Amino acid sequence: MTSQVSSPAEHADEASEAVVGEQRRPAGEKEIRRLDRVIIRFAGDSGDGMQLAGDRFTSETASFGNDLSTLPNFPAEIRAPAGTLPGVSSFQLHFADHDILTPGDAPTVLVAMNPAALKANIGDVPHGGEIIVNTDEFAKRAMAKVGYDTSPLEDGSLDAYHVHPVPLTTLTIEALKEYGLSRKEAERSKNMFALGLLSWMYHRPTEGTETFLRSKFAKKPQIAEANIAAFRAGWNFGETTEDFAVSYEVAPASKAFPTGTYRNISGNLALSYGLIAASKQADLPLYLGSYPITPASDILHELSKHKNFGVRTFQAEDEIAAIGAALGAAFGGALAVTTTSGPGVSLKSETIGLAVSLELPLLIVAIQRGGPSTGLPTKTEQADLLQAMYGRNGEAPVPVVAPRTPADCFDAAVEAARIALAYRTPVFLLSDGYLANGSEPWRIPDIDELPDLRVQFATGPNHELADGTEVFWPYKRDPQTLARPWAVPGTPGLEHRIGGIEKQDGTGNISYDPANHDFMVRIRQAKIDGIAVPDLEVDDPDSATTLVLGWGSTYGPITAAVRRLRAAGIPIAQAHLRHLNPFPRNLGDVLGRYQKVVVPEMNLGQLATLIRARYLVDAHSYNQVNGMPFKAEQLAEALKEAIND
């Protein structure tokens, strides 16, 4: 969905949350309160459709014009054990009438479809929050499965919250009587009933969801109409029941964004679009060699839909075959990409080293997840930075680029392609599960805003021998970029040799000469060190003495935390790295201006280690590896302690 918004505004403090107005209605009509932001979490079994309900609420919220940020959270199992704590799936959405950066620290509204969902999430709900509970699922056996000796709906344990007991299953089945569905089939629509109720509570548009359901179930029109009926029944229930005496409005974030056309987008979708845009700007076919792996598979799914843009996708039998095919496509003159996560990077490492030796452009898109080994496939982490930097045999330097938000994945993909094509090198694009699955508004760029990425292939001889013979040398370098020429196979007169065995400078002949190897190792490193990247920008309005330095998906929580501290009168500076290899040239000077440097990471201190080694700065790590993104309040407290230490 797209929407038009206008006028940039100052960043609002994400810590604020207030009722900003009320509309009093005539007797018999329900009260409407205006809020500046809301955080909703849908939670239930992994088969209850919580991701779908959350996604639809998000799409309608985006079309309404709110700023938003989402956090899907689901089990790794295809069908996790029903009614158990490990089987709980949730979707959190933070939307507001101002600029926001994170999915929110804690839900102000929890929709719990069963006892497991309630127990797994109640600890995150602040006192006074609203809880909508599906009472039909609170049978003795279901409660015992998650450790409830008595019903939390009756024992007073929820007295600190505004609880709305709703028999969602019963109401859904009753609403679908006329459709001739079995009880089990009708029950599946209870997520749409809940979505309808929440849509009424927060005045969300409904037309888009009804259109979506008719499209999704086009081959099963009875199921489509049943889901729409459940959705409408949920809306009508909110309108008529006395339990929901108040509904809420969150105005569009009309002052939060520059003028433009916006749509809601996830990180993996933005990244996919960025790759397509890069291929069109380079005037090269896009080739993806991939093996499915969570959380990167969506990129393969999306790119496979776009053959009309010259995209070719290959689902290989394993990770090694996938990158091998991609590297072959690069040799053939394509913009070549392979997608994976941490375990796949391990398997691809030898071929990445080969790409370094061949000096061909190749994008390695790594969507990080919890590790090691299989680890936490559906949870997020930033623990593959050192693997991307050094995870190959020999001296095999590779540039590393990291997006900061879901929408920024588009720009990061274009930037990674620029570096790969201009410098003839494999490039790591390091996203993570939080960015990949999360979503936010994205301003669709104009074509003339995108960089020109066109390359010049070698077309003829580039070197003259002592006897005057003109020949083609595959390792004769551009004096500015140190990139070697890119010769498409089959070009007459440009037959040449490349491979994994060390090559002689210039000629590309196999060479075991020690001096030549020393030179080639150093020239490959110099090429990476010489990549032109923008200087690091520092946000320091207060002449602070402490700098918080981040990279990747920590941008949102860090920025929200910094806003909270500044609102409390505590000066702190912030900088965020997109380019991790090479670092921006001014990074050393920036670090030297501050008495303290704090580096929050979702690992055990990998960037901090690099900063300490490269710049001899006493960088302080603040680390978290629990599979979830930082919370803004948590980071704000940690940064405050670091400043006062």
XYZ file of C-alpha atoms in Angstrom:
645
model
C 0.000 0.000 0.000
C 1.161 3.539 -0.691
C 0.195 6.843 0.844
C 1.105 10.505 0.434
C 2.539 12.446 3.374
C 4.260 15.800 3.545
C 6.463 18.124 5.598
C 9.426 16.872 7.638
C 9.313 17.469 11.382
C 11.611 17.354 14.338
C 12.055 13.863 15.753
C 9.591 13.244 18.548
C 10.744 11.538 21.709
C 9.736 7.894 21.565
C 9.394 7.796 25.324
C 6.213 9.830 25.171
C 2.818 8.181 25.244
C -0.258 10.153 26.065
C -3.932 10.622 25.484
C -3.874 13.744 23.339
C -7.594 14.368 23.084
C -11.106 13.072 23.476
C -14.265 13.341 21.447
C -17.409 13.330 23.547
C -20.335 11.692 21.773
C -24.075 12.021 22.332
C -25.664 9.611 24.794
C -25.609 6.078 23.471
C -22.528 6.603 21.305
C -19.100 5.401 22.358
C -16.271 7.655 23.416
C -13.281 8.182 21.117
C -9.895 9.043 22.594
C -6.910 10.290 20.636
C -3.485 8.803 21.362
C -0.063 9.741 20.014
C 1.108 6.122 19.763
C 0.086 2.525 20.469
C 1.966 -0.775 20.763
C -0.117 -3.871 19.997
C 1.020 -7.479 20.277
C -0.951 -10.340 18.724
C -0.018 -13.662 20.359
C -1.194 -17.242 19.929
C -0.169 -20.661 18.685
C 2.026 -20.710 15.596
C -1.010 -22.000 13.685
C -3.371 -19.253 14.878
C -2.481 -16.805 12.115
C -0.908 -14.146 14.317
C 1.653 -13.166 11.665
C -1.114 -12.751 9.079
C -3.280 -10.714 11.446
C -0.343 -8.516 12.389
C 0.698 -8.071 8.792
C -2.798 -7.012 7.756
C -3.102 -4.545 10.654
C 0.304 -3.180 9.626
C -0.696 -2.745 5.991
C -3.853 -0.856 6.901
C -1.900 1.273 9.368
C 0.622 2.129 6.668
C -2.137 3.087 4.229
C -3.640 5.301 6.934
C -0.363 7.230 7.108
C 1.003 6.391 10.565
C 4.685 5.844 11.138
C 5.220 2.272 12.256
C 7.719 -0.417 13.171
C 7.072 -4.136 13.577
C 8.597 -7.141 15.331
C 7.405 -10.574 14.174
C 8.469 -13.332 16.576
C 7.763 -16.981 15.831
C 9.087 -20.488 16.552
C 11.595 -22.215 14.289
C 9.406 -25.302 13.931
C 7.018 -25.430 10.976
C 4.241 -26.453 13.379
C 5.378 -25.976 16.950
C 3.605 -27.906 19.748
C 0.142 -26.400 20.167
C -0.665 -24.785 23.500
C 2.935 -24.759 24.757
C 5.184 -21.841 25.620
C 7.760 -22.727 22.906
C 4.923 -22.808 20.375
C 3.803 -19.216 20.919
C 3.965 -16.927 17.886
C 3.601 -13.165 18.233
C 3.562 -10.019 16.141
C 4.209 -6.623 17.716
C 3.339 -3.364 15.983
C 4.213 0.136 17.165
C 2.404 2.921 15.307
C 2.260 6.636 15.985
C 1.407 10.108 14.774
C 5.113 11.014 14.848
C 8.484 9.616 13.838
C 9.326 6.353 15.661
C 12.273 4.009 15.402
C 11.501 0.720 17.176
C 8.650 -1.776 17.622
C 8.355 -0.498 21.177
C 9.648 -1.811 24.474
C 6.364 -3.183 25.822
C 2.878 -3.736 24.380
C 0.122 -1.455 25.617
C -2.390 -3.924 24.161
C -1.994 -7.708 24.220
C -4.263 -10.037 22.266
C -3.826 -13.506 23.835
C -5.437 -16.351 21.931
C -4.747 -19.025 24.607
C -3.155 -19.569 28.047
C 0.313 -20.127 26.573
C 0.150 -16.808 24.733
C -0.922 -15.026 27.919
C 1.762 -16.574 30.091
C 4.551 -16.043 27.541
C 3.760 -12.350 27.126
C 2.127 -11.041 30.311
C 5.494 -10.135 31.809
C 6.011 -7.555 29.067
C 2.681 -5.760 29.541
C 2.878 -2.733 31.845
C 0.300 -2.390 34.609
C -2.748 -0.630 33.263
C -2.296 -2.168 29.824
C -5.192 -3.743 27.976
C -5.440 -7.508 27.520
C -7.930 -9.113 25.153
C -8.228 -12.797 26.054
C -9.865 -15.605 24.117
C -11.728 -17.178 27.047
C -12.771 -20.239 25.015
C -9.233 -21.615 25.199
C -8.884 -21.415 28.992
C -9.868 -25.010 29.699
C -8.261 -26.799 32.652
C -6.051 -28.995 30.455
C -4.781 -26.069 28.353
C -3.956 -24.067 31.472
C -2.192 -26.995 33.136
C -0.001 -27.428 30.058
C 1.662 -24.064 30.777
C 1.654 -24.276 34.569
C -1.530 -22.450 35.564
C -2.985 -24.170 38.648
C -5.954 -21.805 38.638
C -7.426 -19.652 35.928
C -5.633 -16.290 35.721
C -8.952 -14.857 34.546
C -10.493 -15.642 37.934
C -7.755 -15.689 40.573
C -7.049 -11.950 40.636
C -3.587 -12.190 39.102
C -4.648 -9.881 36.274
C -6.251 -7.208 38.453
C -3.544 -4.702 37.529
C -4.611 -4.803 33.879
C -7.703 -3.871 31.906
C -8.841 -7.348 30.865
C -11.412 -7.880 28.133
C -12.628 -11.506 28.215
C -13.918 -12.360 24.734
C -15.066 -15.856 23.600
C -13.347 -15.401 20.239
C -13.715 -19.003 19.092
C -17.420 -19.216 19.932
C -18.212 -15.861 18.376
C -16.319 -16.763 15.212
C -18.089 -20.106 14.812
C -21.454 -18.423 15.402
C -20.686 -15.763 12.790
C -19.822 -18.405 10.184
C -22.772 -20.749 10.658
C -24.251 -20.035 7.237
C -21.044 -20.941 5.379
C -21.282 -24.683 5.952
C -17.769 -24.997 7.344
C -16.655 -27.621 9.818
C -15.926 -26.406 13.345
C -12.190 -26.738 12.732
C -12.379 -24.733 9.508
C -14.462 -22.013 11.167
C -12.079 -21.792 14.144
C -9.237 -20.880 11.803
C -10.922 -17.536 11.148
C -10.735 -16.381 14.764
C -7.612 -14.395 13.934
C -9.727 -12.378 11.478
C -12.359 -11.804 14.201
C -9.611 -10.484 16.476
C -8.254 -8.348 13.638
C -11.713 -6.885 13.039
C -12.088 -6.042 16.719
C -8.696 -4.314 16.849
C -9.446 -2.518 13.590
C -12.575 -1.094 15.200
C -10.733 -0.136 18.391
C -8.127 1.868 16.476
C -10.167 3.062 13.505
C -8.117 1.191 10.932
C -9.258 1.052 7.294
C -10.949 -2.214 6.313
C -11.214 -2.203 2.529
C -7.609 -3.308 1.983
C -7.982 -6.357 4.222
C -11.176 -7.483 2.509
C -9.540 -7.085 -0.905
C -6.499 -9.007 0.337
C -8.619 -11.903 1.625
C -10.504 -12.209 -1.661
C -7.185 -12.285 -3.507
C -5.464 -14.702 -1.111
C -8.335 -17.191 -1.256
C -9.341 -16.522 -4.868
C -9.445 -20.256 -5.585
C -11.538 -20.871 -2.455
C -14.218 -18.146 -2.531
C -16.176 -19.752 0.318
C -13.135 -19.515 2.609
C -12.520 -15.937 1.456
C -16.061 -14.850 2.294
C -15.957 -16.693 5.618
C -12.809 -14.842 6.647
C -14.352 -11.542 5.586
C -17.483 -12.379 7.582
C -15.353 -13.118 10.662
C -13.453 -9.865 10.148
C -16.698 -7.885 9.927
C -18.135 -9.736 12.931
C -15.126 -8.672 15.011
C -15.650 -5.060 13.942
C -19.350 -5.204 14.770
C -18.640 -6.841 18.121
C -16.467 -3.894 19.105
C -19.153 -1.480 17.967
C -21.988 -3.156 19.915
C -20.533 -4.768 23.046
C -20.549 -2.805 26.293
C -17.144 -4.170 27.326
C -15.399 -1.890 24.832
C -16.726 1.511 25.818
C -13.884 3.453 24.235
C -12.190 3.383 20.838
C -8.978 5.171 19.935
C -7.603 7.306 17.160
C -3.935 7.713 16.252
C -3.632 10.470 13.666
C -1.493 10.054 10.537
C 2.153 11.002 10.943
C 1.743 13.787 8.380
C 4.716 15.771 9.703
C 7.136 12.894 10.193
C 8.304 12.352 6.624
C 9.521 14.295 3.599
C 7.001 14.650 0.784
C 6.722 11.554 -1.368
C 4.954 8.320 -2.102
C 5.326 5.765 0.684
C 4.577 2.106 1.183
C 5.064 -0.348 4.012
C 8.053 -2.584 3.374
C 9.980 -5.340 5.156
C 13.753 -5.535 5.164
C 13.994 -8.564 2.881
C 11.547 -7.040 0.407
C 13.441 -3.726 0.400
C 16.691 -5.605 -0.109
C 15.189 -7.527 -3.034
C 13.998 -4.308 -4.650
C 17.426 -2.768 -4.065
C 19.108 -5.617 -5.923
C 16.715 -5.236 -8.854
C 17.266 -1.467 -8.918
C 21.040 -1.975 -8.857
C 20.887 -4.377 -11.795
C 18.822 -1.903 -13.829
C 21.172 0.976 -12.943
C 24.127 -1.201 -13.943
C 22.349 -2.392 -17.094
C 23.281 -5.955 -16.130
C 21.140 -9.058 -15.682
C 20.606 -10.002 -12.027
C 21.480 -13.590 -11.137
C 20.708 -15.132 -7.754
C 22.227 -18.462 -6.771
C 20.674 -19.465 -3.468
C 19.835 -22.301 -1.115
C 16.835 -21.759 1.199
C 17.740 -20.835 4.757
C 15.910 -18.877 7.460
C 15.717 -15.866 7.543
C 17.043 -15.213 4.004
C 14.652 -17.365 1.961
C 12.171 -14.537 1.341
C 14.711 -12.865 -0.961
C 14.789 -15.958 -3.181
C 10.993 -16.106 -3.121
C 10.660 -12.442 -4.071
C 13.297 -12.293 -6.794
C 11.835 -15.379 -8.451
C 8.748 -13.274 -9.235
C 10.616 -10.713 -11.328
C 11.780 -12.377 -14.529
C 10.353 -9.369 -16.362
C 13.245 -7.322 -14.934
C 15.856 -9.717 -16.248
C 16.192 -11.546 -12.927
C 17.268 -15.181 -12.975
C 17.010 -17.245 -9.806
C 18.550 -20.657 -9.184
C 17.628 -22.737 -6.140
C 20.669 -24.930 -5.744
C 21.008 -28.283 -3.999
C 23.251 -26.803 -1.301
C 25.030 -23.628 -0.214
C 28.279 -24.442 -2.031
C 26.529 -25.028 -5.351
C 24.551 -21.809 -4.875
C 27.575 -19.559 -4.533
C 29.465 -21.489 -7.207
C 26.679 -20.798 -9.674
C 26.590 -17.132 -8.651
C 30.335 -16.769 -9.110
C 30.027 -18.385 -12.549
C 27.347 -15.810 -13.406
C 29.717 -13.031 -12.314
C 32.392 -14.464 -14.622
C 29.782 -14.351 -17.387
C 29.018 -10.661 -16.879
C 25.988 -10.629 -14.559
C 25.336 -8.791 -11.319
C 25.661 -11.928 -9.217
C 24.172 -12.473 -5.763
C 24.005 -15.306 -3.272
C 21.814 -15.181 -0.153
C 22.257 -17.054 3.098
C 22.631 -16.826 6.873
C 25.527 -17.600 9.213
C 25.679 -21.400 8.739
C 25.585 -20.930 4.978
C 28.381 -18.366 5.100
C 30.568 -21.049 6.678
C 29.915 -23.373 3.749
C 30.454 -20.618 1.191
C 33.747 -19.407 2.657
C 36.041 -21.259 0.241
C 34.214 -19.900 -2.788
C 34.227 -16.397 -1.300
C 38.016 -16.743 -1.103
C 38.000 -17.850 -4.745
C 36.005 -14.733 -5.647
C 38.645 -12.636 -3.863
C 41.334 -14.315 -5.968
C 39.353 -14.029 -9.198
C 38.519 -10.393 -8.336
C 34.976 -10.603 -9.648
C 31.928 -8.661 -8.370
C 29.730 -10.844 -6.166
C 27.217 -9.885 -3.470
C 27.021 -12.183 -0.443
C 23.797 -11.281 1.348
C 23.978 -12.688 4.884
C 20.851 -12.324 7.037
C 22.252 -12.973 10.504
C 20.443 -15.147 13.048
C 21.172 -16.608 16.473
C 23.997 -19.150 16.544
C 26.274 -21.022 16.677
C 25.420 -23.912 14.353
C 21.644 -24.128 13.855
C 21.239 -21.966 16.963
C 18.066 -19.868 16.949
C 16.928 -19.877 13.301
C 14.041 -17.422 13.745
C 15.720 -15.060 16.234
C 18.049 -12.153 15.571
C 21.735 -11.580 16.328
C 24.733 -9.581 15.060
C 27.346 -12.236 15.725
C 28.651 -12.782 12.169
C 30.655 -9.579 11.790
C 34.032 -11.183 12.464
C 33.063 -14.109 10.232
C 32.386 -11.677 7.395
C 35.638 -9.832 8.081
C 37.994 -12.782 8.524
C 36.165 -16.060 7.932
C 38.349 -17.281 5.047
C 41.759 -18.864 4.707
C 44.645 -16.627 3.763
C 44.530 -12.859 3.463
C 41.161 -12.496 1.731
C 39.748 -9.012 2.440
C 36.076 -8.395 1.625
C 34.131 -5.123 1.978
C 31.254 -5.220 4.486
C 28.103 -3.077 4.309
C 25.283 -3.149 6.898
C 21.786 -1.602 6.635
C 20.323 0.132 9.690
C 16.536 -0.194 9.217
C 14.179 -2.343 7.122
C 13.721 0.432 4.541
C 17.468 1.147 4.510
C 18.042 -2.380 3.167
C 17.178 -0.945 -0.280
C 19.916 1.685 -0.180
C 22.421 -0.699 1.382
C 21.859 -3.193 -1.459
C 22.484 -0.491 -4.061
C 25.618 0.620 -2.205
C 26.961 -2.940 -1.951
C 26.424 -3.363 -5.697
C 28.258 -0.089 -6.374
C 31.312 -1.264 -4.484
C 31.286 -4.754 -6.025
C 31.022 -3.472 -9.592
C 33.427 -0.548 -9.305
C 36.166 -2.444 -7.454
C 35.642 -5.980 -8.832
C 35.306 -7.627 -5.474
C 32.912 -9.781 -3.499
C 30.975 -7.683 -0.955
C 29.199 -8.760 2.224
C 25.776 -7.242 2.858
C 25.108 -7.947 6.546
C 21.458 -7.684 7.526
C 19.758 -9.671 10.314
C 16.474 -11.317 11.232
C 15.141 -8.214 12.990
C 15.534 -6.099 9.855
C 14.579 -8.901 7.463
C 11.167 -9.583 9.014
C 10.437 -6.156 10.487
C 8.758 -3.433 8.463
C 8.367 0.334 8.301
C 7.268 3.031 5.834
C 9.580 3.472 2.844
C 9.647 6.433 0.494
C 9.779 5.098 -3.051
C 12.740 6.859 -4.695
C 12.681 8.513 -8.096
C 14.851 6.817 -10.700
C 17.039 9.899 -11.073
C 17.947 9.633 -7.374
C 19.695 6.304 -7.939
C 23.413 6.164 -8.834
C 24.665 5.241 -12.286
C 26.250 1.820 -11.813
C 27.103 1.033 -15.431
C 30.444 -0.685 -15.984
C 32.778 -0.864 -18.958
C 33.642 -4.394 -19.963
C 37.008 -4.994 -21.582
C 36.652 -4.882 -25.363
C 40.207 -5.284 -26.618
C 43.884 -5.620 -25.717
C 45.077 -3.455 -22.824
C 48.857 -4.016 -22.819
C 51.690 -3.736 -25.301
C 54.653 -6.118 -25.050
C 58.238 -5.053 -25.651
C 58.049 -6.298 -29.249
C 54.950 -4.182 -29.916
C 52.441 -7.035 -29.685
C 49.106 -5.993 -28.167
C 47.754 -8.462 -25.609
C 45.089 -8.666 -22.934
C 46.287 -8.814 -19.342
C 43.481 -9.859 -16.947
C 45.240 -8.427 -13.874
C 46.279 -5.059 -15.251
C 44.672 -2.618 -12.843
C 42.825 0.662 -13.011
C 45.196 3.155 -11.318
C 42.320 4.799 -9.404
C 40.377 1.806 -8.097
C 42.998 -0.962 -8.501
C 40.193 -3.017 -10.097
C 41.215 -5.458 -12.798
C 39.390 -5.483 -16.160
C 36.156 -7.457 -16.503
C 36.209 -9.454 -19.724
C 33.078 -11.331 -20.748
C 33.905 -14.875 -21.919
C 33.712 -15.236 -25.668
C 34.949 -11.734 -26.458
C 37.393 -12.205 -29.384
C 41.019 -11.689 -28.434
C 40.370 -11.558 -24.684
C 41.077 -15.180 -23.843
C 42.609 -15.210 -20.373
C 43.309 -17.371 -17.346
C 41.908 -16.798 -13.852
C 41.590 -19.187 -10.926
C 42.306 -19.952 -7.311
C 46.021 -20.586 -7.677
C 48.034 -17.409 -7.233
C 48.397 -15.376 -10.416
C 51.240 -13.301 -11.716
C 50.577 -9.595 -11.529
C 49.300 -8.363 -14.852
C 49.508 -11.491 -16.990
C 47.408 -13.794 -14.819
C 49.864 -16.651 -15.349
C 50.217 -19.124 -12.486
C 52.969 -17.931 -10.180
C 54.599 -19.378 -7.083
C 57.128 -16.536 -6.859
C 57.319 -15.316 -3.231
C 57.724 -11.651 -4.169
C 54.765 -11.803 -6.553
C 52.555 -13.424 -3.925
C 53.523 -10.759 -1.400
C 52.661 -8.087 -3.963
C 49.293 -9.635 -4.911
C 48.253 -10.034 -1.273
C 49.116 -6.415 -0.572
C 47.481 -5.040 -3.724
C 44.225 -6.882 -2.991
C 44.234 -5.395 0.510
C 45.088 -1.952 -0.851
C 42.136 -2.184 -3.234
C 39.738 -2.750 -0.341
C 41.389 -0.111 1.833
C 41.053 2.385 -1.009
C 37.308 1.980 -1.518
C 35.620 5.381 -1.424
C 33.026 5.481 1.355
C 31.356 8.548 2.887
C 32.725 10.060 6.062
C 31.006 9.053 9.286
C 28.353 11.550 10.341
C 28.079 12.366 14.039
C 24.921 13.595 15.740
C 26.252 15.701 18.594
C 24.118 18.768 19.354
C 25.378 19.150 22.920
C 29.197 18.925 22.694
C 28.999 15.613 24.530
C 31.920 13.764 26.056
C 30.425 10.299 25.402
C 29.822 8.778 21.969
C 27.569 5.794 21.367
C 28.698 3.953 18.230
C 26.551 1.321 16.550
C 26.146 -0.656 13.367
C 23.331 -2.488 11.640
C 19.937 -2.974 13.247
C 20.887 -1.409 16.593
C 20.241 1.986 14.976
C 16.582 2.196 16.048
C 17.028 1.264 19.724
C 20.192 3.374 20.042
C 18.562 6.447 18.509
C 15.445 6.038 20.665
C 17.639 5.705 23.768
C 19.673 8.779 22.814
C 16.464 10.778 22.390
C 15.336 9.781 25.876
C 18.626 10.850 27.431
C 18.663 14.170 25.628
C 15.065 14.818 26.637
C 16.228 14.306 30.233
C 19.020 16.841 29.729
C 21.847 14.311 29.445
C 24.270 15.144 26.578
C 25.370 12.227 24.419
C 26.631 11.919 20.842
C 25.671 9.221 18.357
C 27.252 7.777 15.221
C 26.262 4.734 13.199
C 28.425 2.741 10.813
C 27.160 1.492 7.462
C 30.632 0.634 6.122
C 32.487 -1.822 8.347
C 35.245 -2.662 5.883
C 36.787 -0.335 5.060
C 35.850 1.934 7.929
C 35.150 5.590 7.036
C 38.408 7.514 6.837
C 37.403 9.971 9.547
C 36.431 7.304 12.102
C 39.705 7.576 14.023
C 39.347 11.352 14.325
C 35.729 10.989 15.479
C 36.641 8.465 18.167
C 39.479 10.659 19.381
C 37.101 13.549 20.158
C 35.321 11.713 22.980
C 36.349 10.665 26.441
C 34.151 7.565 26.323
C 32.956 5.387 23.449
C 30.153 2.882 24.088
C 29.382 0.196 21.492
C 26.038 -1.637 21.922
C 25.901 -4.888 19.924
C 23.817 -8.039 19.742
C 26.957 -10.138 20.165
C 29.784 -10.316 22.688
C 31.652 -7.262 21.426
C 32.810 -7.865 17.855
C 32.789 -4.267 16.578
C 34.269 -3.110 19.867
C 37.123 -5.594 19.336
C 37.792 -4.194 15.857
C 37.671 -0.609 17.127
C 40.056 -1.364 19.967
C 42.527 -3.132 17.657
C 42.441 -0.590 14.836
C 42.319 2.697 16.770
C 43.630 1.766 20.244
C 40.468 3.262 21.745
C 39.114 1.940 25.041
C 35.703 1.146 23.552
C 33.179 -0.091 26.127
C 30.908 -2.914 25.011
C 27.274 -3.267 25.947
C 26.120 -6.644 24.726
C 22.974 -8.732 24.399
C 22.574 -12.165 22.802
C 19.056 -13.289 23.743
C 17.689 -13.448 20.214
C 15.722 -10.199 20.590
C 16.549 -6.587 19.698
C 17.535 -4.085 22.369
C 14.801 -2.197 24.197
C 15.157 1.574 24.136
C 14.675 2.009 27.893
C 17.197 -0.734 28.619
C 19.773 0.966 26.402
C 19.024 4.390 27.838
C 19.759 3.134 31.363
C 22.969 1.422 30.226
C 24.194 4.541 28.443
C 23.318 6.704 31.434
C 25.393 4.434 33.676
C 28.294 4.547 31.214
C 28.211 8.357 31.192
C 28.174 8.550 34.988
C 30.784 5.824 35.507
